[in-house]
Coordinates of C-alpha atoms and ligand atoms in Angstrom, one line a residue:
X1 CA -25.0 17.7 42.6
X2 CA -22.9 21.3 42.7
X3 CA -23.9 24.5 41.6
X4 CA -22.3 26.6 39.4
X5 CA -22.9 30.2 38.7
X6 CA -21.5 32.9 36.3
X7 CA -22.1 36.6 36.1
X8 CA -20.9 39.1 33.2
X9 CA -22.2 42.6 32.8
X10 CA -21.6 46.5 33.4
X11 CA -21.8 46.1 37.4
X12 CA -18.7 46.2 39.6
X13 CA -20.5 43.6 42.0
X14 CA -20.3 40.3 40.4
X15 CA -18.7 38.7 43.6
X16 CA -21.7 39.4 45.6
X17 CA -24.0 38.9 42.6
X18 CA -22.6 35.1 42.1
X19 CA -22.7 34.5 46.1
X20 CA -25.9 35.4 46.2
X21 CA -27.3 33.3 43.2
X22 CA -25.2 30.5 44.6
X23 CA -27.4 30.5 47.7
X24 CA -30.4 29.5 45.5
X25 CA -28.3 26.4 44.5
X26 CA -27.3 25.4 47.8
X27 CA -29.6 22.3 47.6
X28 CA -27.0 21.1 45.1
X29 CA -24.5 20.4 47.3
X30 CA -23.3 22.5 50.7
X31 CA -20.3 21.1 51.8
X32 CA -18.0 24.0 50.6
X33 CA -18.3 27.3 48.6
X34 CA -16.2 29.5 46.3
X35 CA -16.2 32.2 44.1
X36 CA -13.5 33.8 41.9
X37 CA -14.0 37.6 40.4
X38 CA -11.9 39.2 37.4
X39 CA -10.5 42.2 39.8
X40 CA -11.3 45.6 38.2
X41 CA -7.9 47.5 37.4
X42 CA -5.7 44.3 38.0
X43 CA -7.3 42.0 35.5
X44 CA -6.4 39.2 38.7
X45 CA -8.6 36.2 39.0
X46 CA -9.5 36.6 42.8
X47 CA -10.4 33.5 44.7
X48 CA -12.2 33.5 47.8
X49 CA -13.4 29.8 49.2
X50 CA -14.1 28.2 52.3
X51 CA -15.9 25.1 53.7
X52 CA -19.0 24.9 55.2
X53 CA -22.8 26.3 54.0
X54 CA -22.9 29.0 51.7
X55 CA -26.1 29.9 53.5
X56 CA -24.2 31.4 56.1
X57 CA -21.3 33.1 54.2
X58 CA -21.5 37.0 54.0
X59 CA -18.0 38.2 52.8
X60 CA -16.8 41.0 50.8
X61 CA -15.4 40.6 47.3
X62 CA -12.7 42.6 45.1
X63 CA -14.6 45.1 42.4
X64 CA -15.2 43.2 39.1
X65 CA -17.6 42.9 36.5
X66 CA -17.0 39.0 35.9
X67 CA -17.3 36.1 38.9
X68 CA -17.6 32.6 38.6
X69 CA -18.8 30.3 41.7
X70 CA -19.5 26.8 42.9
X71 CA -21.0 25.3 45.8
X72 CA -19.7 21.7 46.3
X73 CA -21.2 18.1 46.9
X74 CA -17.4 16.5 47.5
X75 CA -16.7 13.4 45.0
X76 CA -13.2 13.4 44.4
X77 CA -11.4 14.8 47.6
X78 CA -12.9 15.4 51.2
X79 CA -14.1 18.5 52.2
X80 CA -11.2 20.8 52.7
X81 CA -10.7 24.4 51.4
X82 CA -7.9 22.9 49.2
X83 CA -10.6 21.0 47.5
X84 CA -13.5 23.3 46.9
X85 CA -13.9 25.2 43.9
X86 CA -12.8 27.1 42.1
X87 CA -9.4 25.7 40.9
X88 CA -6.4 27.6 39.6
X89 CA -3.9 26.3 37.6
X90 CA -1.4 29.1 35.4
X91 CA -3.7 31.5 33.9
X92 CA -6.9 29.3 34.2
X93 CA -9.5 29.2 36.8
X94 CA -12.2 27.1 36.8
X95 CA -15.5 25.2 38.3
X96 CA -16.9 22.0 37.6
X97 CA -19.9 19.7 37.9
X98 CA -19.7 16.2 37.3
X99 CA -17.2 13.6 37.3
X100 CA -13.9 13.3 35.0
X101 CA -13.9 9.6 35.2
X102 CA -10.2 9.1 33.5
X103 CA -8.4 11.9 35.9
X104 CA -6.1 9.5 37.4
X105 CA -4.4 8.8 34.4
X106 CA -4.1 12.4 33.0
X107 CA -2.7 13.1 36.7
X108 CA -0.4 10.3 36.9
X109 CA 1.3 12.1 33.5
X110 CA 1.3 15.7 34.8
X111 CA 2.9 14.2 38.2
X112 CA 5.6 12.3 36.2
X113 CA 6.3 15.7 34.6
X114 CA 7.1 17.3 37.7
X115 CA 3.3 19.5 38.0
X116 CA 2.3 20.1 41.2
X117 CA -1.2 19.7 42.2
X118 CA -3.0 22.1 45.4
X119 CA -6.0 19.1 45.7
X120 CA -7.3 15.8 45.5
X121 CA -9.7 16.8 42.9
X122 CA -10.3 15.6 39.3
X123 CA -11.4 19.2 38.6
X124 CA -7.9 20.5 39.1
X125 CA -6.3 18.1 36.6
X126 CA -8.7 19.4 34.0
X127 CA -7.3 22.7 34.7
X128 CA -3.9 21.5 34.0
X129 CA -5.1 20.1 30.7
X130 CA -6.1 23.5 29.7
X131 CA -3.4 25.2 30.6
X132 CA -1.0 23.0 29.0
X133 CA -2.7 23.3 25.8
X134 CA -2.6 27.0 26.6
X135 CA 1.1 26.7 26.8
X136 CA 1.1 24.9 23.4
X137 CA -0.4 28.0 21.5
X138 CA -4.3 27.0 21.3
X139 CA -6.7 29.8 21.8
X140 CA -8.9 29.5 25.0
X141 CA -11.8 28.2 23.1
X142 CA -9.4 25.4 21.3
X143 CA -7.9 24.7 24.4
X144 CA -11.4 24.4 25.9
X145 CA -12.6 22.0 23.3
X146 CA -9.6 19.8 23.1
X147 CA -9.3 19.3 27.0
X148 CA -13.2 18.0 26.5
X149 CA -12.0 15.4 24.1
X150 CA -9.8 14.1 26.6
X151 CA -12.5 14.1 29.1
X152 CA -14.7 10.7 30.1
X153 CA -17.5 11.2 31.8
X154 CA -20.5 13.8 32.8
X155 CA -19.8 17.3 33.6
X156 CA -19.9 20.8 32.9
X157 CA -17.0 23.6 33.2
X158 CA -17.0 27.2 33.5
X159 CA -13.6 28.8 32.8
X160 CA -12.1 32.2 33.1
X161 CA -8.6 33.0 31.8
X162 CA -6.2 35.6 33.2
X163 CA -6.0 39.0 30.6
X164 CA -8.7 37.3 28.5
X165 CA -12.3 38.7 29.5
X166 CA -15.1 37.1 29.4
X167 CA -16.3 33.5 30.7
X168 CA -16.5 30.4 28.4
X169 CA -18.7 27.3 29.3
X170 CA -19.0 23.6 28.0
X171 CA -21.4 20.6 28.8
X172 CA -21.6 17.2 28.6
X173 CA -24.2 15.9 30.5
X174 CA -24.4 18.1 33.3
X175 CA -27.3 21.1 33.3
X176 CA -26.0 24.6 31.8
X177 CA -28.8 27.3 31.6
X178 CA -27.8 30.7 30.2
X179 CA -29.7 33.5 31.4
X180 CA -30.1 36.7 29.3
X181 CA -30.7 40.4 30.7
X182 CA -29.7 43.2 28.3
X183 CA -25.9 44.1 28.9
X184 CA -25.7 41.0 31.8
X185 CA -25.5 37.4 30.9
X186 CA -25.3 34.4 33.7
X187 CA -24.7 30.7 33.2
X188 CA -26.2 28.5 35.9
X189 CA -27.2 25.1 36.8
X190 CA -30.4 25.9 37.5
X191 CA -32.7 28.9 36.9
X192 CA -33.4 30.1 40.3
X193 CA -29.8 31.4 40.4
X194 CA -30.7 34.3 37.9
X195 CA -34.7 34.1 38.0
X196 CA -34.6 37.5 40.1
X197 CA -33.0 39.4 37.0
X198 CA -34.3 37.4 33.9
X199 CA -36.7 34.5 32.9
X200 CA -35.0 34.8 29.1
X201 CA -32.9 31.6 28.8
X202 CA -30.9 29.1 26.2
X203 CA -30.5 26.2 27.3
X204 CA -26.5 24.4 26.7
X205 CA -27.2 20.9 25.0
X206 CA -24.7 18.3 25.5
X207 CA -21.0 19.0 23.6
X208 CA -22.1 22.4 23.1
X209 CA -19.9 25.5 24.5
X210 CA -20.8 29.0 25.4
X211 CA -18.9 32.5 25.4
X212 CA -20.4 35.3 27.5
X213 CA -19.4 38.7 28.0
X214 CA -21.6 41.3 29.2
X215 CA -24.6 41.2 26.6
X216 CA -22.5 39.0 24.2
X217 CA -23.6 35.0 24.0
X218 CA -22.2 33.0 21.6
X219 CA -22.7 29.2 20.9
X220 CA -20.3 26.8 19.3
X221 CA -20.6 23.1 18.8
X222 CA -18.0 21.4 20.8
X223 CA -16.8 19.3 18.1
X224 CA -16.6 21.2 15.3
X225 CA -16.3 24.7 16.9
X226 CA -18.5 25.7 14.6
X227 CA -21.1 28.6 16.1
X228 CA -24.4 27.9 16.5
X229 CA -27.9 29.4 17.2
X230 CA -30.2 28.7 20.0
X231 CA -33.7 29.3 20.4
X232 CA -34.5 32.0 23.1
X233 CA -36.9 30.6 25.8
X234 CA -39.0 32.5 28.1
X235 CA -39.4 30.5 31.7
X236 CA -42.8 30.6 32.9
X237 CA -41.4 30.3 36.7
X238 CA -42.0 33.3 39.2
X239 CA -39.5 34.1 41.9
X240 CA -41.8 33.7 44.8
X241 CA -42.3 29.8 43.3
X242 CA -38.4 29.4 44.0
X243 CA -38.4 31.0 47.5
X244 CA -39.6 30.5 51.0
X245 CA -42.0 32.9 51.8
X246 CA -43.6 32.8 55.0
X247 CA -42.4 29.2 55.7
X248 CA -39.4 28.5 57.7
X249 CA -38.3 26.0 55.3
X250 CA -38.5 24.7 52.0
X251 CA -39.3 21.4 52.8
X252 CA -42.4 22.7 54.7
X253 CA -43.5 24.8 52.1
X254 CA -43.6 22.4 49.7
X255 CA -45.7 19.9 51.5
X256 CA -48.3 22.9 52.0
X257 CA -47.7 23.5 48.0
X258 CA -49.6 20.1 47.8
X259 CA -52.5 21.9 48.1
X260 CA -52.7 22.7 44.8
X261 CA -49.4 20.7 43.0
X262 CA -51.6 17.5 42.6
X263 CA -54.5 19.3 40.7
X264 CA -51.3 20.9 38.6
X265 CA -49.7 17.7 37.5
X266 CA -53.1 16.1 36.4
X267 CA -53.8 18.9 34.4
X268 CA -53.0 17.8 30.6
X269 CA -55.1 17.2 27.7
X270 CA -56.4 13.9 26.6
X271 CA -54.3 14.0 23.6
X272 CA -51.4 14.2 25.3
X273 CA -52.1 11.6 28.1
X274 CA -53.2 9.1 24.8
X275 CA -49.7 9.6 22.7
X276 CA -48.4 8.3 26.2
X277 CA -50.5 5.5 26.2
X278 CA -50.0 4.6 23.0
X279 CA -45.9 4.4 23.6
X280 CA -47.4 2.0 26.3
X281 CA -49.5 0.1 24.3
X282 CA -47.3 -0.3 21.1
X283 CA -44.7 -2.2 23.6
X284 CA -44.2 -5.7 24.8
X285 CA -42.6 -5.0 27.7
X286 CA -42.9 -2.0 30.1
X287 CA -40.3 -0.7 32.3
X288 CA -40.5 2.0 35.1
X289 CA -36.9 3.1 36.2
X290 CA -36.4 6.0 38.5
X291 CA -34.2 6.8 41.6
X292 CA -34.6 7.2 45.4
X293 CA -38.0 8.7 46.4
X294 CA -38.9 8.7 42.8
X295 CA -38.4 4.9 42.7
X296 CA -40.6 4.4 45.2
X297 CA -43.3 6.5 42.9
X298 CA -43.0 3.4 40.8
X299 CA -43.4 0.9 43.1
X300 CA -46.5 2.3 44.1
X301 CA -47.4 2.9 40.2
X302 CA -46.8 -0.8 39.5
X303 CA -50.5 -1.4 42.0
X304 CA -51.9 1.2 40.2
X305 CA -51.3 -0.2 36.6
X306 CA -51.8 -3.7 37.6
X307 CA -55.4 -2.6 39.4
X308 CA -56.8 0.0 37.2
X309 CA -55.5 -0.9 33.6
X310 CA -54.4 -4.7 34.2
X311 CA -50.9 -3.8 32.4
X312 CA -47.6 -5.5 34.2
X313 CA -44.9 -2.8 34.8
X314 CA -41.2 -4.0 35.4
X315 CA -39.9 -1.2 38.2
X316 CA -36.3 -1.4 38.3
X317 CA -33.7 1.2 40.2
X318 CA -32.1 3.0 37.3
X319 CA -28.7 1.7 38.8
X320 CA -29.8 -1.8 38.4
X321 CA -31.3 -1.6 34.8
X322 CA -28.3 -2.6 33.2
X323 CA -28.4 -6.4 34.9
X324 CA -31.7 -6.5 32.9
X325 CA -30.4 -4.7 29.7
X326 CA -30.7 -7.9 27.2
X327 CA -34.9 -7.6 27.7
X328 CA -34.5 -4.3 26.1
X329 CA -35.3 -3.8 22.5
X330 CA -37.3 -1.9 19.9
X331 CA -40.8 -3.3 21.5
X332 CA -39.7 -1.9 24.8
X333 CA -41.4 1.1 26.7
X334 CA -38.6 2.9 28.9
X335 CA -40.7 5.1 31.2
X336 CA -38.5 7.2 33.8
X337 CA -39.9 9.3 36.6
X338 CA -37.6 11.9 37.5
X339 CA -37.8 15.3 39.8
X340 CA -34.6 17.0 38.1
X341 CA -34.7 15.1 34.8
X342 CA -30.9 15.3 35.2
X343 CA -30.0 12.0 37.5
X344 CA -27.0 10.3 35.9
X345 CA -27.9 6.5 36.1
X346 CA -31.5 7.5 34.8
X347 CA -30.0 9.5 31.8
X348 CA -27.6 6.4 31.1
X349 CA -30.4 4.2 31.4
X350 CA -32.1 6.5 28.5
X351 CA -28.9 6.7 26.5
X352 CA -28.6 2.9 26.4
X353 CA -32.4 1.9 26.0
X354 CA -32.2 4.3 23.0
X355 CA -29.4 2.9 21.2
X356 CA -31.2 -0.3 21.6
X357 CA -34.2 0.7 19.9
X358 CA -36.6 1.2 23.0
X359 CA -39.3 3.8 22.8
X360 CA -38.7 6.5 25.9
X361 CA -41.3 8.1 28.1
X362 CA -40.4 10.0 30.9
X363 CA -42.3 12.1 33.9
X364 CA -40.4 15.0 35.1
X365 CA -40.6 18.3 37.0
X366 CA -38.2 20.2 34.6
X367 CA -39.4 20.4 30.8
X368 CA -36.2 21.4 29.7
X369 CA -34.4 18.8 31.5
X370 CA -31.9 16.0 29.7
X371 CA -34.4 13.4 30.4
X372 CA -37.1 15.4 29.0
X373 CA -35.5 16.2 25.9
X374 CA -34.2 12.7 25.2
X375 CA -37.7 11.4 25.2
X376 CA -40.1 10.4 22.6
X377 CA -42.9 11.5 25.0
X378 CA -42.5 13.8 27.9
X379 CA -45.2 14.6 30.4
X380 CA -44.5 17.6 33.1
X381 CA -45.9 17.0 36.6
X382 CA -45.6 20.4 37.0
X383 CA -45.0 20.7 40.6
X384 CA -43.3 23.7 40.5
X385 CA -39.5 24.3 41.5
X386 CA -38.6 21.7 44.5
X387 CA -35.8 22.7 46.6
X388 CA -35.7 20.7 49.6
X389 CA -33.5 17.6 49.1
X390 CA -36.2 15.2 50.9
X391 CA -38.8 15.1 48.1
X392 CA -42.5 15.9 48.8
X393 CA -44.9 17.8 46.4
X394 CA -42.9 16.2 43.3
X395 CA -43.6 12.9 44.6
X396 CA -47.2 13.2 45.0
X397 CA -47.7 14.6 41.7
X398 CA -45.5 12.1 40.0
X399 CA -48.0 9.3 41.7
X400 CA -50.9 11.8 40.7
X401 CA -49.8 11.7 37.3
X402 CA -48.9 7.9 37.0
X403 CA -52.5 7.1 38.3
X404 CA -54.1 9.4 35.9
X405 CA -52.2 7.6 33.3
X406 CA -53.2 4.1 34.5
X407 CA -56.8 5.4 34.1
X408 CA -55.9 6.8 30.9
X409 CA -54.4 3.2 29.7
X410 CA -57.9 1.3 30.7
X411 CA -59.6 3.9 28.8
X412 CA -61.1 5.9 31.8
X413 CA -59.2 9.3 32.1
X414 CA -62.7 10.9 33.2
X415 CA -62.9 8.4 35.9
X416 CA -59.2 9.1 37.1
X417 CA -59.6 13.0 36.9
X418 CA -62.2 12.7 39.1
X419 CA -60.9 11.0 41.5
X420 CA -57.7 12.8 41.5
X421 CA -59.5 15.9 41.8
X422 CA -61.6 14.7 44.5
X423 CA -58.5 13.9 46.3
X424 CA -56.6 17.2 45.9
X425 CA -59.8 18.8 47.5
X426 CA -59.4 16.4 50.4
X427 CA -55.6 17.2 50.9
X428 CA -56.3 21.0 50.4
X429 CA -58.5 20.8 53.6
X430 CA -56.2 18.5 55.3
X431 CA -53.4 20.7 55.3
X432 CA -54.0 23.4 58.0
X433 CA -52.3 24.3 61.2
X434 CA -54.2 22.2 63.4
X435 CA -53.5 19.1 61.2
X436 CA -49.6 20.1 61.5
X437 CA -49.7 20.5 65.0
X438 CA -51.4 17.5 66.0
X439 CA -48.8 15.4 63.9
X440 CA -45.9 17.1 65.6
X441 CA -47.3 16.3 68.8
X442 CA -47.2 12.8 67.8
X443 CA -43.5 13.2 66.7
X444 CA -42.3 14.7 69.7
X445 CA -43.8 11.5 71.8
X446 CA -41.4 9.4 69.6
X447 CA -38.2 11.6 68.6
X448 CA -35.9 10.1 71.0
X449 CA -36.1 6.4 69.8
X450 CA -33.3 5.2 67.6
X451 CA -35.5 2.9 65.7
X452 CA -38.8 3.1 63.9
X453 CA -40.8 0.5 61.5
X454 CA -43.4 1.6 59.0
X455 CA -45.9 -1.1 57.4
X456 CA -48.5 -1.2 54.5
X457 CA -49.8 -3.6 51.8
X458 CA -50.8 -3.0 48.3
X459 CA -49.9 0.5 47.2
X460 CA -49.2 1.7 50.7
X461 CA -46.4 -0.8 50.9
X462 CA -44.5 1.5 48.8
X463 CA -45.4 4.3 50.9
X464 CA -44.0 2.7 54.0
X465 CA -40.7 2.3 52.1
X466 CA -41.0 6.1 51.2
X467 CA -41.8 6.9 54.8
X468 CA -38.5 5.2 56.0
X469 CA -36.5 7.2 53.6
X470 CA -38.3 10.6 54.7
X471 CA -37.8 9.5 57.9
X472 CA -34.1 8.5 57.5
X473 CA -33.4 11.7 55.4
X474 CA -34.2 14.2 57.8
X475 CA -34.2 13.2 61.3
X476 CA -31.6 10.5 60.8
X477 CA -33.6 8.0 63.1
X478 CA -33.0 4.2 61.6
X479 CA -36.5 3.5 59.9
X480 CA -37.6 0.8 57.9
X481 CA -40.7 0.0 55.6
X482 CA -42.3 -3.6 55.2
X483 CA -44.6 -5.1 53.3
X484 CA -47.1 -5.7 56.3
X485 CA -47.6 -9.4 55.7
X486 CA -43.6 -10.2 55.8
X487 CA -43.4 -8.9 59.4
X488 CA -43.8 -12.0 60.8
X489 CA -40.7 -13.2 58.7
X490 CA -37.8 -11.5 60.1
X491 CA -38.7 -8.2 61.1
X492 CA -40.5 -9.0 64.0
X493 CA -37.5 -10.0 66.2
X494 CA -36.8 -6.4 66.0
X495 CA -39.5 -5.5 68.0
X496 CA -39.0 -4.9 71.3
X497 CA -40.7 -2.3 74.1
X498 CA -42.0 0.8 73.1
X499 CA -40.6 0.8 69.4
X500 CA -42.5 3.3 67.4
X501 CA -44.6 1.4 64.2
X502 CA -46.2 3.5 61.7
X503 CA -49.0 1.7 60.6
X504 CA -50.4 2.8 57.0
X505 CA -54.0 1.7 56.4
X506 CA -57.1 0.0 58.4
X507 CA -57.5 -3.3 56.3
X508 CA -58.3 -6.3 58.5
X509 CA -55.0 -7.6 57.3
X510 CA -53.2 -4.6 58.3
X511 CA -54.7 -4.2 61.9
X512 CA -54.1 -8.0 62.5
X513 CA -50.3 -7.1 61.7
X514 CA -50.4 -4.3 63.8
X515 CA -51.8 -6.4 66.6
X516 CA -48.7 -8.7 66.3
X517 CA -46.1 -5.7 66.4
X518 CA -48.1 -4.5 69.8
X519 CA -48.4 -8.0 71.3
X520 CA -44.4 -7.6 71.5
X521 CA -44.4 -4.2 73.0
X522 CA -44.3 -1.7 69.8
X523 CA -46.5 1.5 69.9
X524 CA -48.3 1.6 67.1
X525 CA -49.0 5.0 65.4
X526 CA -52.0 4.3 63.1
X527 CA -52.2 6.3 59.6
X528 CA -55.7 5.7 58.2
X529 CA -59.3 6.9 57.3
X530 CA -60.7 4.6 60.4
X531 CA -59.4 4.5 63.5
X532 CA -58.6 1.4 65.6
X533 CA -58.5 0.5 69.3
X534 CA -54.8 -1.0 68.8
X535 CA -53.4 2.2 67.7
X536 CA -51.4 4.1 70.3
X537 CA -51.9 7.4 68.0
X538 CA -54.1 8.2 65.2
X539 CA -53.3 10.3 62.2
X540 CA -56.5 10.6 60.4
X541 CA -56.4 10.6 56.6
X542 CA -58.9 10.9 54.1
X543 CA -60.7 7.9 52.6
X544 CA -59.2 8.2 48.6
X545 CA -60.0 5.0 47.0
X546 CA -57.6 4.1 44.4
X547 CA -55.5 7.5 45.5
X548 CA -55.0 6.2 49.1
X549 CA -51.2 6.3 48.7
X550 CA -51.0 10.1 48.0
X551 CA -53.2 10.5 50.6
X552 CA -51.1 8.5 53.2
X553 CA -48.0 10.1 52.2
X554 CA -48.8 13.4 53.1
X555 CA -49.0 13.0 56.6
X556 CA -45.6 11.1 56.9
X557 CA -44.3 14.3 55.2
X558 CA -45.2 16.2 57.9
X559 CA -44.2 13.9 60.6
X560 CA -40.7 13.6 59.1
X561 CA -40.2 17.3 59.1
X562 CA -41.5 17.9 62.6
X563 CA -38.7 14.7 63.9
X564 CA -36.1 16.8 62.0
X565 CA -37.3 19.9 63.8
X566 CA -37.5 18.5 67.1
X567 CA -34.0 17.1 66.7
X568 CA -32.4 20.6 65.9
X569 CA -31.5 19.3 62.3
X570 CA -32.1 21.8 59.0
X571 CA -34.6 19.5 56.9
X572 CA -34.1 21.1 53.9
X573 CA -30.2 20.0 53.8
X574 CA -29.7 16.5 55.3
X575 CA -26.1 15.7 55.8
X576 CA -24.1 13.7 53.0
X577 CA -27.0 14.1 50.6
X578 CA -27.8 16.1 47.6
X579 CA -30.9 17.1 45.2
X580 CA -29.6 16.4 42.1
X581 CA -27.6 13.3 41.6
X582 CA -25.9 14.2 38.3
X583 CA -22.8 11.7 39.2
X584 CA -23.0 7.9 39.0
Ligands
LIG1 C1 -32.3 12.4 45.4 C2 -33.1 13.2 46.4 C3 -34.2 12.3 45.9 C4 -35.0 12.2 44.7 C5 -33.8 11.4 44.3 C6 -33.9 10.7 42.2 O1 -31.5 11.2 46.2 O2 -32.8 13.4 47.5 O3 -35.8 12.8 46.6 O4 -36.0 10.8 44.4 O5 -32.1 11.8 44.3 O6 -33.6 12.3 42.1 P1 -34.6 12.7 40.5 O7 -34.1 13.9 40.6 O8 -34.1 11.7 39.6 O9 -36.1 12.7 41.1

């Protein structure tokens, strides 16, 4: 949700470096973009910005050693050049990720005093506050610190001042990582922006600020202004992990990464898993919270725990948890599942649950994420960087780890490992060009249909819900998932001649439901281990026992990907969506 990136160093091409880094952050927002360069000689902060995807941009920048940039996912104010970042107010140029919740009251005060605004954004109001404080005689650092006391909400900002070399950044709630490479320093919302240059990082925590100039890096506490020291960390990521390589899209690359990501997800020592199990066992109520696709993973995990360890799990979408808050106390195990570990709704649940004394367990793909760092116990899912907005390999990694955890909870870790490594090998065999081509051909038959329905029962019901999300987000076809047994309670009324219905699984009852659909004119796409006469098309999946939900999701992902391609859409960047949703 908005990518921000800054460079300072000896090279005069900071503008192009920022543009290049921002392109790696495009998954965070792709409505519009902008870069500000401190022009060599004049010291002017020259802003270049436009609407549209940054991946298509190739423009020259003035020479300069320092630049900040932004790729936007619009919140306050439509997609216009004026609303794109950076924003300039007086000597202040800034970019912002997050939401300034109380901006309207400040804006009213400035308007009453005759200030002029060039955009509809909350960000420009921050610029006015900082500029006003500078005019009151505060130093740049003091002006930023004081401005931050006035901002409610989650945010991170990067600020440049005309005539003051260096770049300032502050964080409360939205990620910022500092990359250090001898005499060059970077600040980014995510590591891939500077991965080509360095793997040495510092993580900025909430209520901290940093000043960078060339190789100089100084950290401060945002409240007290006191200098602090931070630990240098070497990240294990390699550049090729964050690149498309031979694949046309990140989505396809990430689907094929599942050849080994599932094995990586379950590669945890017993004692790490047992720590998580202890946390569950010491509670008398377990909540599994997540958003979007990860929420569907949790719904599948509810079945895993029920079937394998007999534990009752309460699955709640993170945004709905406030309505159940009265049940959260010191005996609650609050478990968050999040690819990014930065989703605002989850962070809020964790903050409030912690305040009520709950124990926090998380599964994330980013070990340094805010969610991971707040947790009492954290289990990394080890999927590697996931760039496509539509989650694929992180989803199956989350499911695999939760399935293993359910086995650990039942005292059957080894059995869980065996099941998942067999499943992982079967998926490895499955992912080949012939299989992909077969699924593409099935997708081609139905690509022009306006509606699609997906049914499944047991752990395949959440997979039907997830299949619908995948199809919607990348192909824009209206898709809905249902519990197979529920179709006769309403959805059957939607069935007309030729409607494609994907049927997940081949249990007897599910096949009966498929017959009910077919009798009313539906075309049946079976996704199962066994073929059935009733299927118009069949996509085979390996028989994976308790891990069937994981195996079944793979062809569904490939099907969605090809629907998008057949409709000439970019599956990596669906309209209106962003990968990491850091606003509520
Ligand atoms: C967005 C992404 C989804 C993801 C959801 C939750 O909607 O497009 O793929 O499932 O956010 O994100 P998280 O990072 O918390 O898993």
